[in-house]
């Protein structure tokens, strides 16, 4: 039996009856996937520079399903934006775009930033690269616990190497992401990635979706954080 890392994770919130977990919404049909894939060698080369310099912050895993799994599993991060000096970091502020500014590290990823400008955002907030070459798994976790807080983000990757999954923790059912892009419910379901040899990485951009993009998205009557899950279950 799994030991929860946080008792509040045991609290289950009601979601729309049409939602079935695990699920995610692929956005591959809404972005330029070929351009994204063309960045693969570019991203590998720039991440390799960070590996050789032992640079990068470590990914921290607070709301994990199993308390026995590591809080710092080993994956690293490259922050392309940071909050303004003097502004305390709060995970719930990922989409408060006025708080975020490009970092000096962002200058190393100009082509990636150009691609991000083509994504369906009105404004962007946190932008983050997560990478690993040590074979570390990222244990199943939720990003936060606020069911009425919805983060508008796009998770994406330039290749399909990272074994990234959504998890129904009641049934232990894993659903692996098979697309290059995804938006998913980070509160009412767990997600993580399996260990694999070699370099694996993904990028996440948070912000405010464009008005045109928002018009495509069904909004649940309750549990706003479940919005991407509802969209996934209604369309995929």
PDB file of C-alpha atoms in Angstrom:
ATOM      1  CA  UNK A   1       0.000   0.000   0.000  1.00  0.00           C
ATOM      2  CA  UNK A   2       1.341   3.424  -0.962  1.00  0.00           C
ATOM      3  CA  UNK A   3       2.023   5.939   1.790  1.00  0.00           C
ATOM      4  CA  UNK A   4       0.840   9.388   0.814  1.00  0.00           C
ATOM      5  CA  UNK A   5       3.380  12.190   1.054  1.00  0.00           C
ATOM      6  CA  UNK A   6       0.665  14.637   2.060  1.00  0.00           C
ATOM      7  CA  UNK A   7      -2.626  13.738   3.754  1.00  0.00           C
ATOM      8  CA  UNK A   8      -4.406  16.406   1.725  1.00  0.00           C
ATOM      9  CA  UNK A   9      -3.783  14.291  -1.355  1.00  0.00           C
ATOM     10  CA  UNK A  10      -6.297  11.825   0.021  1.00  0.00           C
ATOM     11  CA  UNK A  11      -9.073  14.370  -0.440  1.00  0.00           C
ATOM     12  CA  UNK A  12     -10.978  13.637  -3.638  1.00  0.00           C
ATOM     13  CA  UNK A  13     -12.883  16.395  -5.403  1.00  0.00           C
ATOM     14  CA  UNK A  14     -15.875  15.773  -7.631  1.00  0.00           C
ATOM     15  CA  UNK A  15     -15.354  16.202 -11.353  1.00  0.00           C
ATOM     16  CA  UNK A  16     -17.648  16.164 -14.373  1.00  0.00           C
ATOM     17  CA  UNK A  17     -19.104  12.687 -14.922  1.00  0.00           C
ATOM     18  CA  UNK A  18     -17.780  12.655 -18.495  1.00  0.00           C
ATOM     19  CA  UNK A  19     -14.170  12.679 -17.301  1.00  0.00           C
ATOM     20  CA  UNK A  20     -12.254   9.418 -17.091  1.00  0.00           C
ATOM     21  CA  UNK A  21      -8.715   9.323 -15.726  1.00  0.00           C
ATOM     22  CA  UNK A  22      -5.966   8.953 -16.782  1.00  0.00           C
ATOM     23  CA  UNK A  23      -6.174  11.330 -19.741  1.00  0.00           C
ATOM     24  CA  UNK A  24      -4.418  14.163 -21.516  1.00  0.00           C
ATOM     25  CA  UNK A  25      -5.205  16.486 -24.398  1.00  0.00           C
ATOM     26  CA  UNK A  26      -2.812  16.307 -27.332  1.00  0.00           C
ATOM     27  CA  UNK A  27      -2.334  19.640 -29.099  1.00  0.00           C
ATOM     28  CA  UNK A  28      -0.377  18.224 -32.025  1.00  0.00           C
ATOM     29  CA  UNK A  29      -3.082  19.171 -34.496  1.00  0.00           C
ATOM     30  CA  UNK A  30      -2.986  22.786 -33.313  1.00  0.00           C
ATOM     31  CA  UNK A  31       0.748  23.550 -33.496  1.00  0.00           C
ATOM     32  CA  UNK A  32       3.586  23.192 -36.020  1.00  0.00           C
ATOM     33  CA  UNK A  33       4.873  19.759 -35.024  1.00  0.00           C
ATOM     34  CA  UNK A  34       7.391  19.582 -37.875  1.00  0.00           C
ATOM     35  CA  UNK A  35       9.010  22.808 -36.726  1.00  0.00           C
ATOM     36  CA  UNK A  36       9.076  21.482 -33.169  1.00  0.00           C
ATOM     37  CA  UNK A  37      10.749  18.241 -34.263  1.00  0.00           C
ATOM     38  CA  UNK A  38      13.330  20.213 -36.234  1.00  0.00           C
ATOM     39  CA  UNK A  39      14.608  21.645 -32.927  1.00  0.00           C
ATOM     40  CA  UNK A  40      15.641  18.224 -31.609  1.00  0.00           C
ATOM     41  CA  UNK A  41      19.367  18.355 -32.403  1.00  0.00           C
ATOM     42  CA  UNK A  42      19.452  22.015 -31.369  1.00  0.00           C
ATOM     43  CA  UNK A  43      17.972  21.233 -27.939  1.00  0.00           C
ATOM     44  CA  UNK A  44      20.229  18.226 -27.378  1.00  0.00           C
ATOM     45  CA  UNK A  45      23.336  20.258 -28.154  1.00  0.00           C
ATOM     46  CA  UNK A  46      22.397  23.065 -25.769  1.00  0.00           C
ATOM     47  CA  UNK A  47      21.364  20.740 -22.969  1.00  0.00           C
ATOM     48  CA  UNK A  48      24.659  18.866 -23.422  1.00  0.00           C
ATOM     49  CA  UNK A  49      26.469  22.118 -22.631  1.00  0.00           C
ATOM     50  CA  UNK A  50      24.643  22.251 -19.318  1.00  0.00           C
ATOM     51  CA  UNK A  51      25.514  18.634 -18.562  1.00  0.00           C
ATOM     52  CA  UNK A  52      29.207  19.217 -19.176  1.00  0.00           C
ATOM     53  CA  UNK A  53      29.114  22.219 -16.845  1.00  0.00           C
ATOM     54  CA  UNK A  54      27.045  20.348 -14.206  1.00  0.00           C
ATOM     55  CA  UNK A  55      24.650  23.271 -14.381  1.00  0.00           C
ATOM     56  CA  UNK A  56      20.953  23.426 -13.677  1.00  0.00           C
ATOM     57  CA  UNK A  57      18.558  23.511 -10.781  1.00  0.00           C
ATOM     58  CA  UNK A  58      17.062  20.256  -9.529  1.00  0.00           C
ATOM     59  CA  UNK A  59      13.426  19.350 -10.057  1.00  0.00           C
ATOM     60  CA  UNK A  60      11.599  19.193  -6.704  1.00  0.00           C
ATOM     61  CA  UNK A  61       8.673  16.829  -6.242  1.00  0.00           C
ATOM     62  CA  UNK A  62       6.501  18.007  -3.351  1.00  0.00           C
ATOM     63  CA  UNK A  63       3.034  16.478  -3.889  1.00  0.00           C
ATOM     64  CA  UNK A  64       4.146  12.951  -4.760  1.00  0.00           C
ATOM     65  CA  UNK A  65       1.907   9.938  -4.420  1.00  0.00           C
ATOM     66  CA  UNK A  66       4.337   7.815  -2.428  1.00  0.00           C
ATOM     67  CA  UNK A  67       6.227   9.423   0.460  1.00  0.00           C
ATOM     68  CA  UNK A  68       8.995   6.843   0.048  1.00  0.00           C
ATOM     69  CA  UNK A  69       9.937   8.284  -3.351  1.00  0.00           C
ATOM     70  CA  UNK A  70      12.496  11.106  -3.458  1.00  0.00           C
ATOM     71  CA  UNK A  71      11.577  14.757  -3.106  1.00  0.00           C
ATOM     72  CA  UNK A  72      14.540  15.522  -5.385  1.00  0.00           C
ATOM     73  CA  UNK A  73      14.584  12.617  -7.852  1.00  0.00           C
ATOM     74  CA  UNK A  74      17.540  13.826  -9.937  1.00  0.00           C
ATOM     75  CA  UNK A  75      16.051  15.531 -12.996  1.00  0.00           C
ATOM     76  CA  UNK A  76      17.329  19.046 -13.624  1.00  0.00           C
ATOM     77  CA  UNK A  77      15.766  22.264 -14.851  1.00  0.00           C
ATOM     78  CA  UNK A  78      16.682  25.204 -17.031  1.00  0.00           C
ATOM     79  CA  UNK A  79      14.574  28.225 -16.177  1.00  0.00           C
ATOM     80  CA  UNK A  80      14.007  30.398 -19.234  1.00  0.00           C
ATOM     81  CA  UNK A  81      12.001  32.854 -17.137  1.00  0.00           C
ATOM     82  CA  UNK A  82      12.081  33.805 -13.464  1.00  0.00           C
ATOM     83  CA  UNK A  83       9.910  35.979 -11.277  1.00  0.00           C
ATOM     84  CA  UNK A  84      10.943  39.579 -10.787  1.00  0.00           C
ATOM     85  CA  UNK A  85      13.643  40.283  -8.179  1.00  0.00           C
ATOM     86  CA  UNK A  86      12.040  40.626  -4.770  1.00  0.00           C
ATOM     87  CA  UNK A  87       8.961  38.620  -5.807  1.00  0.00           C
ATOM     88  CA  UNK A  88       8.679  35.396  -3.765  1.00  0.00           C
ATOM     89  CA  UNK A  89       8.154  32.330  -5.931  1.00  0.00           C
ATOM     90  CA  UNK A  90       4.670  30.848  -5.613  1.00  0.00           C
ATOM     91  CA  UNK A  91       3.715  27.856  -7.770  1.00  0.00           C
ATOM     92  CA  UNK A  92       0.197  29.211  -8.163  1.00  0.00           C
ATOM     93  CA  UNK A  93       1.639  32.277  -9.940  1.00  0.00           C
ATOM     94  CA  UNK A  94       2.851  30.398 -13.017  1.00  0.00           C
ATOM     95  CA  UNK A  95       0.364  32.216 -15.235  1.00  0.00           C
ATOM     96  CA  UNK A  96       0.692  35.655 -13.628  1.00  0.00           C
ATOM     97  CA  UNK A  97       2.569  36.826 -16.682  1.00  0.00           C
ATOM     98  CA  UNK A  98       3.381  40.258 -15.293  1.00  0.00           C
ATOM     99  CA  UNK A  99       5.697  38.639 -12.721  1.00  0.00           C
ATOM    100  CA  UNK A 100       7.948  36.766 -15.166  1.00  0.00           C
ATOM    101  CA  UNK A 101      11.023  37.904 -17.116  1.00  0.00           C
ATOM    102  CA  UNK A 102      13.525  36.121 -19.368  1.00  0.00           C
ATOM    103  CA  UNK A 103      16.672  34.781 -17.704  1.00  0.00           C
ATOM    104  CA  UNK A 104      20.237  34.937 -19.010  1.00  0.00           C
ATOM    105  CA  UNK A 105      19.905  31.212 -19.782  1.00  0.00           C
ATOM    106  CA  UNK A 106      17.124  32.035 -22.252  1.00  0.00           C
ATOM    107  CA  UNK A 107      19.700  33.632 -24.569  1.00  0.00           C
ATOM    108  CA  UNK A 108      21.101  30.126 -25.191  1.00  0.00           C
ATOM    109  CA  UNK A 109      17.723  28.968 -26.553  1.00  0.00           C
ATOM    110  CA  UNK A 110      16.814  31.638 -29.109  1.00  0.00           C
ATOM    111  CA  UNK A 111      15.335  29.178 -31.618  1.00  0.00           C
ATOM    112  CA  UNK A 112      13.187  27.607 -28.900  1.00  0.00           C
ATOM    113  CA  UNK A 113      11.903  31.041 -27.878  1.00  0.00           C
ATOM    114  CA  UNK A 114      11.030  31.766 -31.506  1.00  0.00           C
ATOM    115  CA  UNK A 115       9.028  28.555 -31.612  1.00  0.00           C
ATOM    116  CA  UNK A 116       7.263  29.427 -28.341  1.00  0.00           C
ATOM    117  CA  UNK A 117       6.116  32.660 -29.969  1.00  0.00           C
ATOM    118  CA  UNK A 118       4.087  30.554 -32.442  1.00  0.00           C
ATOM    119  CA  UNK A 119       2.149  28.786 -29.666  1.00  0.00           C
ATOM    120  CA  UNK A 120      -1.446  29.875 -28.901  1.00  0.00           C
ATOM    121  CA  UNK A 121      -0.641  32.141 -25.965  1.00  0.00           C
ATOM    122  CA  UNK A 122      -1.709  35.725 -25.454  1.00  0.00           C
ATOM    123  CA  UNK A 123       1.053  36.083 -22.862  1.00  0.00           C
ATOM    124  CA  UNK A 124       3.589  33.715 -21.315  1.00  0.00           C
ATOM    125  CA  UNK A 125       4.729  33.264 -17.708  1.00  0.00           C
ATOM    126  CA  UNK A 126       6.995  30.471 -16.519  1.00  0.00           C
ATOM    127  CA  UNK A 127       9.039  28.707 -19.208  1.00  0.00           C
ATOM    128  CA  UNK A 128      11.027  25.677 -18.139  1.00  0.00           C
ATOM    129  CA  UNK A 129      13.147  22.876 -19.633  1.00  0.00           C
ATOM    130  CA  UNK A 130      13.300  19.644 -17.582  1.00  0.00           C
ATOM    131  CA  UNK A 131      16.036  17.181 -18.499  1.00  0.00           C
ATOM    132  CA  UNK A 132      17.869  14.088 -17.267  1.00  0.00           C
ATOM    133  CA  UNK A 133      20.686  11.835 -18.476  1.00  0.00           C
ATOM    134  CA  UNK A 134      21.151   9.729 -15.346  1.00  0.00           C
ATOM    135  CA  UNK A 135      18.261   7.319 -15.793  1.00  0.00           C
ATOM    136  CA  UNK A 136      16.282   8.899 -12.966  1.00  0.00           C
ATOM    137  CA  UNK A 137      12.528   8.445 -12.809  1.00  0.00           C
ATOM    138  CA  UNK A 138      10.253  11.303 -11.796  1.00  0.00           C
ATOM    139  CA  UNK A 139       7.811   9.730  -9.296  1.00  0.00           C
ATOM    140  CA  UNK A 140       4.079  10.182  -9.736  1.00  0.00           C
ATOM    141  CA  UNK A 141       2.972  13.535  -8.344  1.00  0.00           C
ATOM    142  CA  UNK A 142       0.426  16.314  -8.550  1.00  0.00           C
ATOM    143  CA  UNK A 143       1.588  19.864  -9.210  1.00  0.00           C
ATOM    144  CA  UNK A 144      -0.649  21.530  -6.621  1.00  0.00           C
ATOM    145  CA  UNK A 145      -3.871  20.885  -4.685  1.00  0.00           C
ATOM    146  CA  UNK A 146      -6.141  23.813  -5.595  1.00  0.00           C
ATOM    147  CA  UNK A 147      -9.022  22.419  -7.645  1.00  0.00           C
ATOM    148  CA  UNK A 148     -10.307  25.869  -8.604  1.00  0.00           C
ATOM    149  CA  UNK A 149      -6.932  27.024  -9.929  1.00  0.00           C
ATOM    150  CA  UNK A 150      -6.400  26.249 -13.611  1.00  0.00           C
ATOM    151  CA  UNK A 151      -2.973  26.673 -15.179  1.00  0.00           C
ATOM    152  CA  UNK A 152      -3.012  27.203 -18.930  1.00  0.00           C
ATOM    153  CA  UNK A 153       0.157  25.553 -20.221  1.00  0.00           C
ATOM    154  CA  UNK A 154       1.591  23.459 -23.004  1.00  0.00           C
ATOM    155  CA  UNK A 155       3.955  20.584 -22.253  1.00  0.00           C
ATOM    156  CA  UNK A 156       5.976  19.598 -25.304  1.00  0.00           C
ATOM    157  CA  UNK A 157       9.068  17.786 -26.532  1.00  0.00           C
ATOM    158  CA  UNK A 158      11.131  17.561 -29.707  1.00  0.00           C
ATOM    159  CA  UNK A 159      11.214  13.735 -29.724  1.00  0.00           C
ATOM    160  CA  UNK A 160       9.178  10.924 -28.197  1.00  0.00           C
ATOM    161  CA  UNK A 161      11.943   9.485 -26.041  1.00  0.00           C
ATOM    162  CA  UNK A 162      10.719  10.626 -22.627  1.00  0.00           C
ATOM    163  CA  UNK A 163       8.371   7.973 -21.108  1.00  0.00           C
ATOM    164  CA  UNK A 164       5.913  10.472 -19.619  1.00  0.00           C
ATOM    165  CA  UNK A 165       2.618   9.243 -18.221  1.00  0.00           C
ATOM    166  CA  UNK A 166      -0.662  10.136 -16.533  1.00  0.00           C
ATOM    167  CA  UNK A 167      -1.748   7.895 -13.661  1.00  0.00           C
ATOM    168  CA  UNK A 168      -5.098   6.889 -12.196  1.00  0.00           C
ATOM    169  CA  UNK A 169      -3.899   6.186  -8.666  1.00  0.00           C
ATOM    170  CA  UNK A 170      -7.081   4.285  -7.781  1.00  0.00           C
ATOM    171  CA  UNK A 171      -6.503   1.639 -10.453  1.00  0.00           C
ATOM    172  CA  UNK A 172      -2.731   2.055 -10.961  1.00  0.00           C
ATOM    173  CA  UNK A 173      -3.498   2.588 -14.647  1.00  0.00           C
ATOM    174  CA  UNK A 174      -0.802   4.454 -16.576  1.00  0.00           C
ATOM    175  CA  UNK A 175      -1.471   6.274 -19.824  1.00  0.00           C
ATOM    176  CA  UNK A 176       1.734   7.196 -21.646  1.00  0.00           C
ATOM    177  CA  UNK A 177       1.765  10.411 -23.652  1.00  0.00           C
ATOM    178  CA  UNK A 178       2.242   9.450 -27.291  1.00  0.00           C
ATOM    179  CA  UNK A 179       2.124  12.958 -28.733  1.00  0.00           C
ATOM    180  CA  UNK A 180       4.686  15.745 -28.975  1.00  0.00           C
ATOM    181  CA  UNK A 181       2.462  18.109 -27.010  1.00  0.00           C
ATOM    182  CA  UNK A 182      -0.017  17.822 -24.159  1.00  0.00           C
ATOM    183  CA  UNK A 183      -2.187  19.788 -21.770  1.00  0.00           C
ATOM    184  CA  UNK A 184      -3.398  17.805 -18.780  1.00  0.00           C
ATOM    185  CA  UNK A 185      -5.055  17.941 -15.375  1.00  0.00           C
ATOM    186  CA  UNK A 186      -2.218  18.347 -12.864  1.00  0.00           C
ATOM    187  CA  UNK A 187      -4.422  18.357  -9.755  1.00  0.00           C
ATOM    188  CA  UNK A 188      -7.008  15.562  -9.943  1.00  0.00           C
ATOM    189  CA  UNK A 189      -4.612  12.999 -11.407  1.00  0.00           C
ATOM    190  CA  UNK A 190      -0.959  12.166 -10.901  1.00  0.00           C
ATOM    191  CA  UNK A 191       1.740  12.214 -13.558  1.00  0.00           C
ATOM    192  CA  UNK A 192       5.410  11.289 -13.808  1.00  0.00           C
ATOM    193  CA  UNK A 193       8.059   9.743 -16.031  1.00  0.00           C
ATOM    194  CA  UNK A 194       9.803   6.384 -16.048  1.00  0.00           C
ATOM    195  CA  UNK A 195      13.556   5.918 -15.943  1.00  0.00           C
ATOM    196  CA  UNK A 196      15.286   5.456 -19.282  1.00  0.00           C
ATOM    197  CA  UNK A 197      18.926   5.425 -20.413  1.00  0.00           C
ATOM    198  CA  UNK A 198      20.363   8.446 -22.148  1.00  0.00           C
ATOM    199  CA  UNK A 199      19.154  12.009 -22.376  1.00  0.00           C
ATOM    200  CA  UNK A 200      15.445  12.787 -22.108  1.00  0.00           C
ATOM    201  CA  UNK A 201      13.823  16.178 -21.801  1.00  0.00           C
ATOM    202  CA  UNK A 202      10.633  18.170 -22.139  1.00  0.00           C
ATOM    203  CA  UNK A 203       9.601  21.813 -22.077  1.00  0.00           C
ATOM    204  CA  UNK A 204       6.664  23.443 -20.317  1.00  0.00           C
ATOM    205  CA  UNK A 205       5.336  26.920 -21.032  1.00  0.00           C
ATOM    206  CA  UNK A 206       2.694  28.459 -18.762  1.00  0.00           C
ATOM    207  CA  UNK A 207       0.752  31.597 -19.527  1.00  0.00           C
ATOM    208  CA  UNK A 208      -2.580  32.863 -20.780  1.00  0.00           C
ATOM    209  CA  UNK A 209      -4.033  31.186 -23.846  1.00  0.00           C
ATOM    210  CA  UNK A 210      -5.167  33.348 -26.747  1.00  0.00           C
ATOM    211  CA  UNK A 211      -8.853  34.224 -26.934  1.00  0.00           C
ATOM    212  CA  UNK A 212      -9.222  32.173 -30.127  1.00  0.00           C
ATOM    213  CA  UNK A 213      -7.686  29.130 -28.474  1.00  0.00           C
ATOM    214  CA  UNK A 214      -9.810  29.507 -25.353  1.00  0.00           C
ATOM    215  CA  UNK A 215     -12.980  29.374 -27.448  1.00  0.00           C
ATOM    216  CA  UNK A 216     -12.138  25.766 -28.315  1.00  0.00           C
ATOM    217  CA  UNK A 217     -11.994  24.672 -24.673  1.00  0.00           C
ATOM    218  CA  UNK A 218     -15.038  23.293 -22.796  1.00  0.00           C
ATOM    219  CA  UNK A 219     -15.245  24.617 -19.245  1.00  0.00           C
ATOM    220  CA  UNK A 220     -16.565  22.372 -16.436  1.00  0.00           C
ATOM    221  CA  UNK A 221     -19.178  23.677 -14.025  1.00  0.00           C
ATOM    222  CA  UNK A 222     -16.996  22.680 -11.069  1.00  0.00           C
ATOM    223  CA  UNK A 223     -13.372  21.802 -10.408  1.00  0.00           C
ATOM    224  CA  UNK A 224     -11.741  24.227 -12.837  1.00  0.00           C
ATOM    225  CA  UNK A 225      -8.432  22.373 -12.657  1.00  0.00           C
ATOM    226  CA  UNK A 226     -10.108  19.469 -14.479  1.00  0.00           C
ATOM    227  CA  UNK A 227     -10.650  21.574 -17.627  1.00  0.00           C
ATOM    228  CA  UNK A 228      -7.982  19.844 -19.765  1.00  0.00           C
ATOM    229  CA  UNK A 229      -9.309  16.450 -18.657  1.00  0.00           C
ATOM    230  CA  UNK A 230     -12.827  17.358 -19.774  1.00  0.00           C
ATOM    231  CA  UNK A 231     -11.534  18.578 -23.136  1.00  0.00           C
ATOM    232  CA  UNK A 232      -9.508  15.383 -23.581  1.00  0.00           C
ATOM    233  CA  UNK A 233     -12.454  13.130 -22.773  1.00  0.00           C
ATOM    234  CA  UNK A 234     -14.851  15.005 -25.048  1.00  0.00           C
ATOM    235  CA  UNK A 235     -12.554  15.016 -28.075  1.00  0.00           C
ATOM    236  CA  UNK A 236     -10.052  12.137 -27.950  1.00  0.00           C
TER     237      UNK A 236
END
